[in-house]
Amino acid sequence: QVQLVESGGELVQAGGSLRLSCAVSGRTFSSYAMGWFRQAPGKEREFVATISWSGGSTYYADSVKGRFTISRDNAKRTVYLQMNSLKPEDTAVYYCAGGKSLMATMRAYDYGYWGQGTQVTVSS
């Protein structure tokens, strides 16, 4: 069974940094793209970042470009989201997602596996 477990979310002050981690078990991690999505209360789930199977291609939502960095360590079967210069509008539950193919994608329906989410709260 494929499982994705996020960690690292917490309350942080605006301007601060956090690194989220997503540990994957149950399949060949390096064979699939990975992504991060987030959802604020009362809002739809939105794309944040994605990375290809090799780590060579990444894409980011306009709202996080220049501040967030997605990376992966296939040996550790883990994907990361480094978040810098955090803003209150970044407050959300962040979800790790496993893709259905090798290619990075912004589309939620291209992901077949999802973690339970980790809460990130940014205070002003």
PDB file of C-alpha atoms in Angstrom, residues 2-7 20-25 29 34 36 76-80 96 115-116:
ATOM      1  CA  VAL A   2       1.292   3.461  -0.924  1.00  0.00           C
ATOM      2  CA  GLN A   3       1.509   5.902   1.960  1.00  0.00           C
ATOM      3  CA  LEU A   4       2.597   9.541   2.055  1.00  0.00           C
ATOM      4  CA  VAL A   5       3.257  11.163   5.421  1.00  0.00           C
ATOM      5  CA  GLU A   6       3.869  14.909   5.702  1.00  0.00           C
ATOM      6  CA  SER A   7       5.640  16.593   8.585  1.00  0.00           C
ATOM      7  CA  LEU A  20       8.012  20.426   5.014  1.00  0.00           C
ATOM      8  CA  SER A  21       8.877  16.787   4.422  1.00  0.00           C
ATOM      9  CA  CYS A  22       6.908  13.991   2.792  1.00  0.00           C
ATOM     10  CA  ALA A  23       8.027  10.414   3.333  1.00  0.00           C
ATOM     11  CA  VAL A  24       6.797   7.867   0.790  1.00  0.00           C
ATOM     12  CA  SER A  25       6.440   4.117   1.180  1.00  0.00           C
ATOM     13  CA  PHE A  29       9.600   6.597  -5.384  1.00  0.00           C
ATOM     14  CA  MET A  34       5.695  14.550  -6.825  1.00  0.00           C
ATOM     15  CA  TRP A  36       2.636  19.922  -3.077  1.00  0.00           C
ATOM     16  CA  LYS A  76      15.500   8.705   1.294  1.00  0.00           C
ATOM     17  CA  ARG A  77      12.160   8.375  -0.501  1.00  0.00           C
ATOM     18  CA  THR A  78      11.336  11.906   0.585  1.00  0.00           C
ATOM     19  CA  VAL A  79      10.176  15.121  -1.068  1.00  0.00           C
ATOM     20  CA  TYR A  80      10.686  18.515   0.561  1.00  0.00           C
ATOM     21  CA  CYS A  96       1.963  15.975  -0.470  1.00  0.00           C
ATOM     22  CA  GLY A 115      -0.876  12.483   2.271  1.00  0.00           C
ATOM     23  CA  GLN A 116      -2.941  13.428   5.306  1.00  0.00           C
TER      24      GLN A 116
END
